[in-house]
Amino acid sequence: MSTALTTTTAPETGLVHGSSLWSDAWFRLKQNRLALFGLGFFLFMICICVLGPFVTGYRYEDTDLPLKASPPLDKIISRAETLKKGEIKQKNLALSNIEDEFLELPRPERKAIAAKLANGEQYTAGNVRYQPSNQRHFFGTDALGRDLLTRVLIGGRISLAVGFAATLVSVLIGVTWGAAAGFVGGKIDNVMMRIVDILYALPFTVIVILLMVMFGRNFILLFVAIGAVEWLTMARIVRGQIISLKNQEFVDAAVSLGLSGPRILFRHLVPNVASSIIVYATLTVPNVMLLEAVLSFLGLGVPPPLSSWGVLINEGASAIQTSPWLLWIPASFFSLTLFSLNFLGDGLRDALDPKSAKD
């Protein structure tokens, strides 16, 4: 008698991998189309501002007075259609170093020159140079004949640099101040936060203006001055988070292990509020850029010949009647960048704190 033995295999169980806070946040961020648009557009703006000036063919200080205040995409080809029977009007050309010389040329020679200009070519006769109007100025030129596209991209570099650098300064000051106040507590916390309240009562713009007047206009001082007045809200946010965390069990365990106060604060507590710091820092960048634009309107922006988007908008506002493109082109770059940063900041807030999105 034989007995059949049957073996049963237990079903394979798949391993369940836990997900971190950042992987969950990235997953939620990818579901937010506005936030992804903001991230993509912001990265695109950084790339063109950093790399664009190298391919435009102009330096930001290059001037061409005969082509001053040329509108965007205004080429001699579009205006050569007005030529009839070899006649040409002086207003149809951007001429260098000539006024009446061209009109004194024989008509056949003028017609030949006009044909070359219409094809985007330059023509030189003796000491006279004829060139097509706005041959390569895609966004036109400003009142001094400088290429507006190059100046907008260079201005974007400076505006973004001020935004990032001033935000970094505000984060360093705000996180250190708020974390120390919340961790120490007691009278020291009370005194530190009363100082914050007093600074809150002062107008930020006036403080920055005073700093700029006292120490002079300087690119480095600009973002230091702005960052020095933008840290107050960051300090309050970090302080509140530290107060809610310092009585948790992991802090008691760190104290029982003999860790020092600064080590507990910056090694265990501050990393736990990193999500709040990142969200607020992202929303601080557009605020800093706006403040820099306000300072530029007051004549306290970056010193010439450098220019930021705020400086270009200020220059365009003064010429809005005659050259409106000098205003709306840099203003469009500036506005779209601010929108993208706000979309990204809101998306990061919802991704890192899902409860806020539900509320």
Tab-separated table of C-alpha atoms in Angstrom:
chain	number	residue	atom	x	y	z
A	1	MET	CA	0.000	0.000	0.000
A	2	SER	CA	1.471	3.244	-1.061
A	3	THR	CA	0.610	6.627	0.175
A	4	ALA	CA	0.731	9.570	-2.147
A	5	LEU	CA	2.353	12.552	-0.634
A	6	THR	CA	1.209	15.968	-1.776
A	7	THR	CA	3.060	19.126	-1.054
A	8	THR	CA	1.445	22.474	-0.992
A	9	THR	CA	3.396	25.593	-1.595
A	10	ALA	CA	2.415	28.713	0.194
A	11	PRO	CA	1.536	31.584	-2.129
A	12	GLU	CA	4.350	34.013	-2.650
A	13	THR	CA	3.862	37.237	-0.847
A	14	GLY	CA	5.231	40.391	-2.404
A	15	LEU	CA	7.383	42.633	-0.328
A	16	VAL	CA	5.795	45.905	0.648
A	17	HIS	CA	8.184	48.792	0.474
A	18	GLY	CA	7.516	51.850	2.529
A	19	SER	CA	7.598	55.260	0.932
A	20	SER	CA	9.301	58.303	2.333
A	21	LEU	CA	7.839	61.747	2.837
A	22	TRP	CA	9.670	63.088	-0.206
A	23	SER	CA	8.592	60.268	-2.536
A	24	ASP	CA	4.976	60.769	-1.450
A	25	ALA	CA	5.342	64.513	-1.941
A	26	TRP	CA	6.782	64.045	-5.439
A	27	PHE	CA	3.913	61.699	-6.326
A	28	ARG	CA	1.336	64.263	-5.176
A	29	LEU	CA	3.199	67.081	-6.908
A	30	LYS	CA	3.038	65.213	-10.219
A	31	GLN	CA	-0.752	65.154	-9.923
A	32	ASN	CA	-0.856	68.958	-9.784
A	33	ARG	CA	-0.699	70.248	-13.355
A	34	LEU	CA	-0.337	73.889	-12.387
A	35	ALA	CA	2.593	73.064	-10.124
A	36	LEU	CA	4.270	71.029	-12.873
A	37	PHE	CA	3.727	73.887	-15.316
A	38	GLY	CA	5.251	76.286	-12.798
A	39	LEU	CA	8.258	74.014	-12.271
A	40	GLY	CA	8.801	73.463	-15.990
A	41	PHE	CA	8.420	77.116	-16.934
A	42	PHE	CA	10.706	78.226	-14.118
A	43	LEU	CA	13.438	75.784	-15.174
A	44	PHE	CA	12.989	76.927	-18.783
A	45	MET	CA	13.340	80.568	-17.713
A	46	ILE	CA	16.537	79.785	-15.806
A	47	CYS	CA	18.009	78.026	-18.854
A	48	ILE	CA	17.277	80.811	-21.341
A	49	CYS	CA	18.460	83.526	-18.952
A	50	VAL	CA	21.734	81.702	-18.320
A	51	LEU	CA	22.437	80.495	-21.866
A	52	GLY	CA	20.458	82.930	-24.022
A	53	PRO	CA	22.832	85.933	-23.945
A	54	PHE	CA	25.590	83.762	-25.424
A	55	VAL	CA	23.604	83.133	-28.622
A	56	THR	CA	21.898	86.485	-29.254
A	57	GLY	CA	25.028	87.937	-30.828
A	58	TYR	CA	25.030	91.098	-28.725
A	59	ARG	CA	26.431	92.239	-25.417
A	60	TYR	CA	24.100	94.048	-23.051
A	61	GLU	CA	26.096	97.286	-23.356
A	62	ASP	CA	26.379	97.296	-27.183
A	63	THR	CA	24.640	100.332	-28.685
A	64	ASP	CA	23.580	101.144	-32.242
A	65	LEU	CA	22.062	104.617	-32.264
A	66	PRO	CA	20.758	104.468	-35.856
A	67	LEU	CA	18.587	101.536	-34.769
A	68	LYS	CA	17.389	103.059	-31.505
A	69	ALA	CA	13.801	102.373	-30.423
A	70	SER	CA	13.243	99.809	-33.187
A	71	PRO	CA	10.067	97.771	-32.604
A	72	PRO	CA	10.145	93.957	-32.424
A	73	LEU	CA	10.383	92.038	-35.714
A	74	ASP	CA	10.605	95.320	-37.637
A	75	LYS	CA	12.705	94.446	-40.672
A	76	ILE	CA	13.473	96.401	-43.819
A	77	ILE	CA	11.934	93.541	-45.813
A	78	SER	CA	8.465	94.402	-44.537
A	79	ARG	CA	8.931	98.048	-45.420
A	80	ALA	CA	10.624	97.586	-48.805
A	81	GLU	CA	7.220	96.982	-50.373
A	82	THR	CA	6.637	100.730	-50.338
A	83	LEU	CA	9.405	101.204	-52.919
A	84	LYS	CA	8.116	102.047	-56.363
A	85	LYS	CA	10.026	102.798	-59.540
A	86	GLY	CA	13.373	102.817	-57.775
A	87	GLU	CA	12.287	105.551	-55.389
A	88	ILE	CA	13.123	105.193	-51.737
A	89	LYS	CA	12.366	107.313	-48.738
A	90	GLN	CA	14.961	107.960	-46.095
A	91	LYS	CA	12.567	106.890	-43.324
A	92	ASN	CA	12.465	103.367	-44.763
A	93	LEU	CA	16.117	102.730	-43.898
A	94	ALA	CA	18.257	102.639	-40.802
A	95	LEU	CA	21.414	104.333	-42.010
A	96	SER	CA	24.729	104.750	-40.221
A	97	ASN	CA	26.696	107.963	-40.645
A	98	ILE	CA	24.602	109.246	-43.549
A	99	GLU	CA	21.820	111.749	-43.832
A	100	ASP	CA	21.659	113.382	-47.243
A	101	GLU	CA	24.368	111.322	-48.923
A	102	PHE	CA	22.005	108.508	-49.775
A	103	LEU	CA	19.421	110.781	-51.315
A	104	GLU	CA	22.109	112.374	-53.500
A	105	LEU	CA	23.057	109.048	-55.095
A	106	PRO	CA	21.818	108.257	-58.611
A	107	ARG	CA	18.492	106.482	-58.669
A	108	PRO	CA	19.810	103.171	-60.101
A	109	GLU	CA	22.431	102.956	-57.348
A	110	ARG	CA	19.844	103.699	-54.705
A	111	LYS	CA	17.665	100.947	-56.146
A	112	ALA	CA	20.556	98.465	-55.991
A	113	ILE	CA	21.278	99.391	-52.386
A	114	ALA	CA	17.611	99.040	-51.483
A	115	ALA	CA	17.521	95.559	-53.042
A	116	LYS	CA	20.489	94.424	-50.950
A	117	LEU	CA	18.943	95.847	-47.803
A	118	ALA	CA	15.670	94.113	-48.575
A	119	ASN	CA	17.576	90.815	-48.661
A	120	GLY	CA	19.046	91.516	-45.226
A	121	GLU	CA	22.482	92.384	-46.593
A	122	GLN	CA	24.714	95.302	-45.740
A	123	TYR	CA	26.180	97.584	-48.383
A	124	THR	CA	29.329	99.641	-48.013
A	125	ALA	CA	30.376	102.387	-50.421
A	126	GLY	CA	33.484	104.296	-49.415
A	127	ASN	CA	33.115	105.473	-45.839
A	128	VAL	CA	29.352	105.039	-45.856
A	129	ARG	CA	27.724	101.912	-44.432
A	130	TYR	CA	24.155	101.005	-45.310
A	131	GLN	CA	22.451	98.339	-43.211
A	132	PRO	CA	18.948	96.878	-42.974
A	133	SER	CA	16.757	98.051	-40.164
A	134	ASN	CA	16.630	95.748	-37.149
A	135	GLN	CA	18.270	92.873	-38.949
A	136	ARG	CA	18.674	90.617	-35.902
A	137	HIS	CA	16.921	92.434	-33.040
A	138	PHE	CA	14.115	89.960	-32.368
A	139	PHE	CA	12.621	92.027	-29.515
A	140	GLY	CA	13.669	95.373	-30.973
A	141	THR	CA	15.983	97.887	-29.334
A	142	ASP	CA	15.755	100.400	-26.514
A	143	ALA	CA	16.266	104.164	-26.592
A	144	LEU	CA	20.048	103.726	-26.927
A	145	GLY	CA	19.920	101.083	-29.638
A	146	ARG	CA	20.722	98.185	-27.299
A	147	ASP	CA	19.306	94.763	-28.117
A	148	LEU	CA	16.248	94.315	-25.903
A	149	LEU	CA	16.291	90.505	-25.963
A	150	THR	CA	19.830	90.430	-24.589
A	151	ARG	CA	18.997	92.981	-21.919
A	152	VAL	CA	15.853	91.084	-20.885
A	153	LEU	CA	17.802	87.839	-20.499
A	154	ILE	CA	20.622	89.548	-18.595
A	155	GLY	CA	17.990	91.285	-16.460
A	156	GLY	CA	16.443	87.885	-15.769
A	157	ARG	CA	19.789	86.620	-14.512
A	158	ILE	CA	20.056	89.477	-12.059
A	159	SER	CA	16.425	89.335	-10.897
A	160	LEU	CA	16.638	85.584	-10.320
A	161	ALA	CA	20.020	85.943	-8.606
A	162	VAL	CA	18.614	88.591	-6.275
A	163	GLY	CA	15.569	86.411	-5.604
A	164	PHE	CA	17.580	83.307	-4.746
A	165	ALA	CA	20.347	85.058	-2.810
A	166	ALA	CA	18.009	87.233	-0.738
A	167	THR	CA	15.803	84.213	-0.016
A	168	LEU	CA	18.868	82.261	1.136
A	169	VAL	CA	19.815	85.108	3.480
A	170	SER	CA	16.276	85.279	4.877
A	171	VAL	CA	16.165	81.496	5.369
A	172	LEU	CA	19.483	81.417	7.227
A	173	ILE	CA	18.496	84.261	9.549
A	174	GLY	CA	14.867	83.212	10.006
A	175	VAL	CA	15.535	79.524	10.646
A	176	THR	CA	18.338	80.230	13.118
A	177	TRP	CA	16.363	82.896	14.992
A	178	GLY	CA	13.059	81.030	15.082
A	179	ALA	CA	14.585	77.659	15.960
A	180	ALA	CA	16.632	79.130	18.804
A	181	ALA	CA	13.649	81.035	20.201
A	182	GLY	CA	11.333	78.034	20.068
A	183	PHE	CA	13.855	75.583	21.520
A	184	VAL	CA	15.067	77.759	24.415
A	185	GLY	CA	11.649	79.133	25.337
A	186	GLY	CA	10.927	81.209	28.424
A	187	LYS	CA	12.019	84.825	28.717
A	188	ILE	CA	14.581	84.530	25.939
A	189	ASP	CA	11.877	83.367	23.553
A	190	ASN	CA	9.655	86.248	24.674
A	191	VAL	CA	12.380	88.856	24.100
A	192	MET	CA	13.369	87.440	20.712
A	193	MET	CA	9.814	87.395	19.427
A	194	ARG	CA	9.117	90.924	20.704
A	195	ILE	CA	12.055	92.045	18.563
A	196	VAL	CA	10.393	90.336	15.609
A	197	ASP	CA	7.111	92.123	16.393
A	198	ILE	CA	8.879	95.493	16.498
A	199	LEU	CA	10.535	94.846	13.143
A	200	TYR	CA	7.180	93.760	11.736
A	201	ALA	CA	5.762	97.164	12.645
A	202	LEU	CA	8.357	98.931	10.484
A	203	PRO	CA	7.769	99.213	6.727
A	204	PHE	CA	10.109	96.851	4.901
A	205	THR	CA	10.679	99.159	1.955
A	206	VAL	CA	11.755	102.042	4.191
A	207	ILE	CA	14.277	99.805	5.987
A	208	VAL	CA	15.782	98.643	2.700
A	209	ILE	CA	15.939	102.224	1.405
A	210	LEU	CA	17.747	103.328	4.566
A	211	LEU	CA	20.250	100.482	4.217
A	212	MET	CA	20.855	101.332	0.566
A	213	VAL	CA	21.307	105.030	1.332
A	214	MET	CA	23.670	104.338	4.243
A	215	PHE	CA	25.908	101.832	2.460
A	216	GLY	CA	25.470	102.884	-1.165
A	217	ARG	CA	24.122	101.063	-4.209
A	218	ASN	CA	25.793	97.711	-4.564
A	219	PHE	CA	24.694	94.444	-6.148
A	220	ILE	CA	25.793	92.355	-3.160
A	221	LEU	CA	24.276	94.775	-0.659
A	222	LEU	CA	20.978	94.687	-2.552
A	223	PHE	CA	20.130	91.070	-1.815
A	224	VAL	CA	21.653	91.257	1.674
A	225	ALA	CA	19.420	94.240	2.487
A	226	ILE	CA	16.317	92.564	1.065
A	227	GLY	CA	17.062	89.259	2.790
A	228	ALA	CA	17.635	91.071	6.079
A	229	VAL	CA	13.997	92.223	6.147
A	230	GLU	CA	12.318	89.109	4.690
A	231	TRP	CA	13.206	86.669	7.478
A	232	LEU	CA	10.550	87.626	10.022
A	233	THR	CA	7.753	85.358	8.791
A	234	MET	CA	10.202	82.488	8.409
A	235	ALA	CA	11.262	82.941	12.045
A	236	ARG	CA	7.651	82.733	13.243
A	237	ILE	CA	6.905	79.633	11.182
A	238	VAL	CA	10.003	77.770	12.360
A	239	ARG	CA	9.461	78.790	15.988
A	240	GLY	CA	5.925	77.396	15.986
A	241	GLN	CA	7.057	74.116	14.446
A	242	ILE	CA	9.945	73.726	16.909
A	243	ILE	CA	7.658	74.348	19.900
A	244	SER	CA	5.308	71.591	18.702
A	245	LEU	CA	8.180	69.127	18.213
A	246	LYS	CA	10.493	69.730	21.163
A	247	ASN	CA	8.298	67.756	23.590
A	248	GLN	CA	8.136	64.669	21.364
A	249	GLU	CA	9.579	61.323	22.451
A	250	PHE	CA	12.532	61.389	20.057
A	251	VAL	CA	13.734	64.632	21.663
A	252	ASP	CA	13.504	63.058	25.135
A	253	ALA	CA	15.497	60.095	23.818
A	254	ALA	CA	18.175	62.419	22.434
A	255	VAL	CA	18.401	64.239	25.772
A	256	SER	CA	18.729	60.930	27.646
A	257	LEU	CA	21.628	59.997	25.352
A	258	GLY	CA	23.444	63.134	26.443
A	259	LEU	CA	23.261	65.078	23.166
A	260	SER	CA	23.866	68.812	23.438
A	261	GLY	CA	21.143	71.374	22.823
A	262	PRO	CA	22.537	72.711	19.506
A	263	ARG	CA	23.002	69.144	18.237
A	264	ILE	CA	19.423	68.229	19.084
A	265	LEU	CA	18.164	71.452	17.533
A	266	PHE	CA	19.992	71.379	14.201
A	267	ARG	CA	20.417	67.601	13.834
A	268	HIS	CA	16.952	66.411	14.839
A	269	LEU	CA	14.456	69.271	15.089
A	270	VAL	CA	15.258	71.542	12.130
A	271	PRO	CA	15.296	68.652	9.584
A	272	ASN	CA	11.781	67.777	10.725
A	273	VAL	CA	10.515	71.212	9.675
A	274	ALA	CA	12.350	71.173	6.323
A	275	SER	CA	9.096	70.831	4.380
A	276	SER	CA	7.701	74.063	5.825
A	277	ILE	CA	11.008	75.835	5.183
A	278	ILE	CA	11.081	74.711	1.535
A	279	VAL	CA	7.494	75.779	0.889
A	280	TYR	CA	7.909	79.215	2.404
A	281	ALA	CA	11.287	79.737	0.713
A	282	THR	CA	9.685	78.980	-2.661
A	283	LEU	CA	6.996	81.590	-1.999
A	284	THR	CA	9.590	84.092	-0.754
A	285	VAL	CA	11.476	84.238	-4.069
A	286	PRO	CA	8.673	86.072	-5.967
A	287	ASN	CA	8.161	88.433	-3.015
A	288	VAL	CA	11.854	89.323	-3.092
A	289	MET	CA	11.754	89.887	-6.850
A	290	LEU	CA	8.757	92.189	-6.425
A	291	LEU	CA	10.559	94.173	-3.738
A	292	GLU	CA	13.591	94.512	-6.009
A	293	ALA	CA	11.321	95.834	-8.770
A	294	VAL	CA	9.875	98.418	-6.371
A	295	LEU	CA	13.385	99.537	-5.445
A	296	SER	CA	14.225	99.837	-9.136
A	297	PHE	CA	11.251	102.168	-9.623
A	298	LEU	CA	12.658	104.300	-6.812
A	299	GLY	CA	16.095	104.400	-8.429
A	300	LEU	CA	17.669	102.048	-5.869
A	301	GLY	CA	17.989	98.959	-8.039
A	302	VAL	CA	21.120	97.470	-9.524
A	303	PRO	CA	23.633	100.112	-10.674
A	304	PRO	CA	24.003	100.769	-14.435
A	305	PRO	CA	24.951	99.488	-16.935
A	306	LEU	CA	23.499	96.333	-15.337
A	307	SER	CA	19.755	95.931	-15.503
A	308	SER	CA	17.148	93.764	-13.852
A	309	TRP	CA	13.566	93.181	-14.916
A	310	GLY	CA	12.535	95.919	-12.502
A	311	VAL	CA	14.952	98.387	-14.108
A	312	LEU	CA	13.732	97.486	-17.607
A	313	ILE	CA	10.093	97.872	-16.561
A	314	ASN	CA	10.900	101.259	-15.061
A	315	GLU	CA	12.602	102.363	-18.283
A	316	GLY	CA	9.724	101.030	-20.370
A	317	ALA	CA	7.119	102.825	-18.274
A	318	SER	CA	8.752	106.168	-19.070
A	319	ALA	CA	8.556	105.431	-22.815
A	320	ILE	CA	5.162	103.728	-22.944
A	321	GLN	CA	3.667	106.350	-25.281
A	322	THR	CA	6.316	106.004	-27.987
A	323	SER	CA	7.806	102.529	-27.438
A	324	PRO	CA	5.287	100.318	-25.584
A	325	TRP	CA	7.254	97.124	-26.281
A	326	LEU	CA	9.957	98.353	-23.898
A	327	LEU	CA	7.397	97.882	-21.107
A	328	TRP	CA	5.302	94.868	-22.039
A	329	ILE	CA	8.171	92.547	-23.058
A	330	PRO	CA	10.118	92.637	-19.741
A	331	ALA	CA	6.828	92.880	-17.828
A	332	SER	CA	5.635	89.668	-19.515
A	333	PHE	CA	8.819	87.803	-18.563
A	334	PHE	CA	8.550	89.112	-15.010
A	335	SER	CA	4.843	88.309	-14.576
A	336	LEU	CA	5.060	84.800	-16.024
A	337	THR	CA	8.016	83.976	-13.784
A	338	LEU	CA	6.152	85.199	-10.698
A	339	PHE	CA	3.076	83.165	-11.669
A	340	SER	CA	5.166	80.026	-12.175
A	341	LEU	CA	6.851	80.418	-8.784
A	342	ASN	CA	3.519	80.922	-7.039
A	343	PHE	CA	2.039	77.867	-8.774
A	344	LEU	CA	5.083	75.832	-7.738
A	345	GLY	CA	4.944	77.098	-4.154
A	346	ASP	CA	1.248	76.279	-3.805
A	347	GLY	CA	1.848	72.843	-5.291
A	348	LEU	CA	4.712	72.127	-2.897
A	349	ARG	CA	2.571	73.209	0.045
A	350	ASP	CA	-0.227	70.828	-0.984
A	351	ALA	CA	2.239	68.006	-1.691
A	352	LEU	CA	4.175	68.281	1.566
A	353	ASP	CA	1.114	68.995	3.711
A	354	PRO	CA	-1.917	67.138	2.307
A	355	LYS	CA	-4.097	68.355	5.189
A	356	SER	CA	-3.786	71.939	3.983
A	357	ALA	CA	-5.020	70.906	0.536
A	358	LYS	CA	-8.114	69.252	2.039
A	359	ASP	CA	-8.853	72.282	4.182
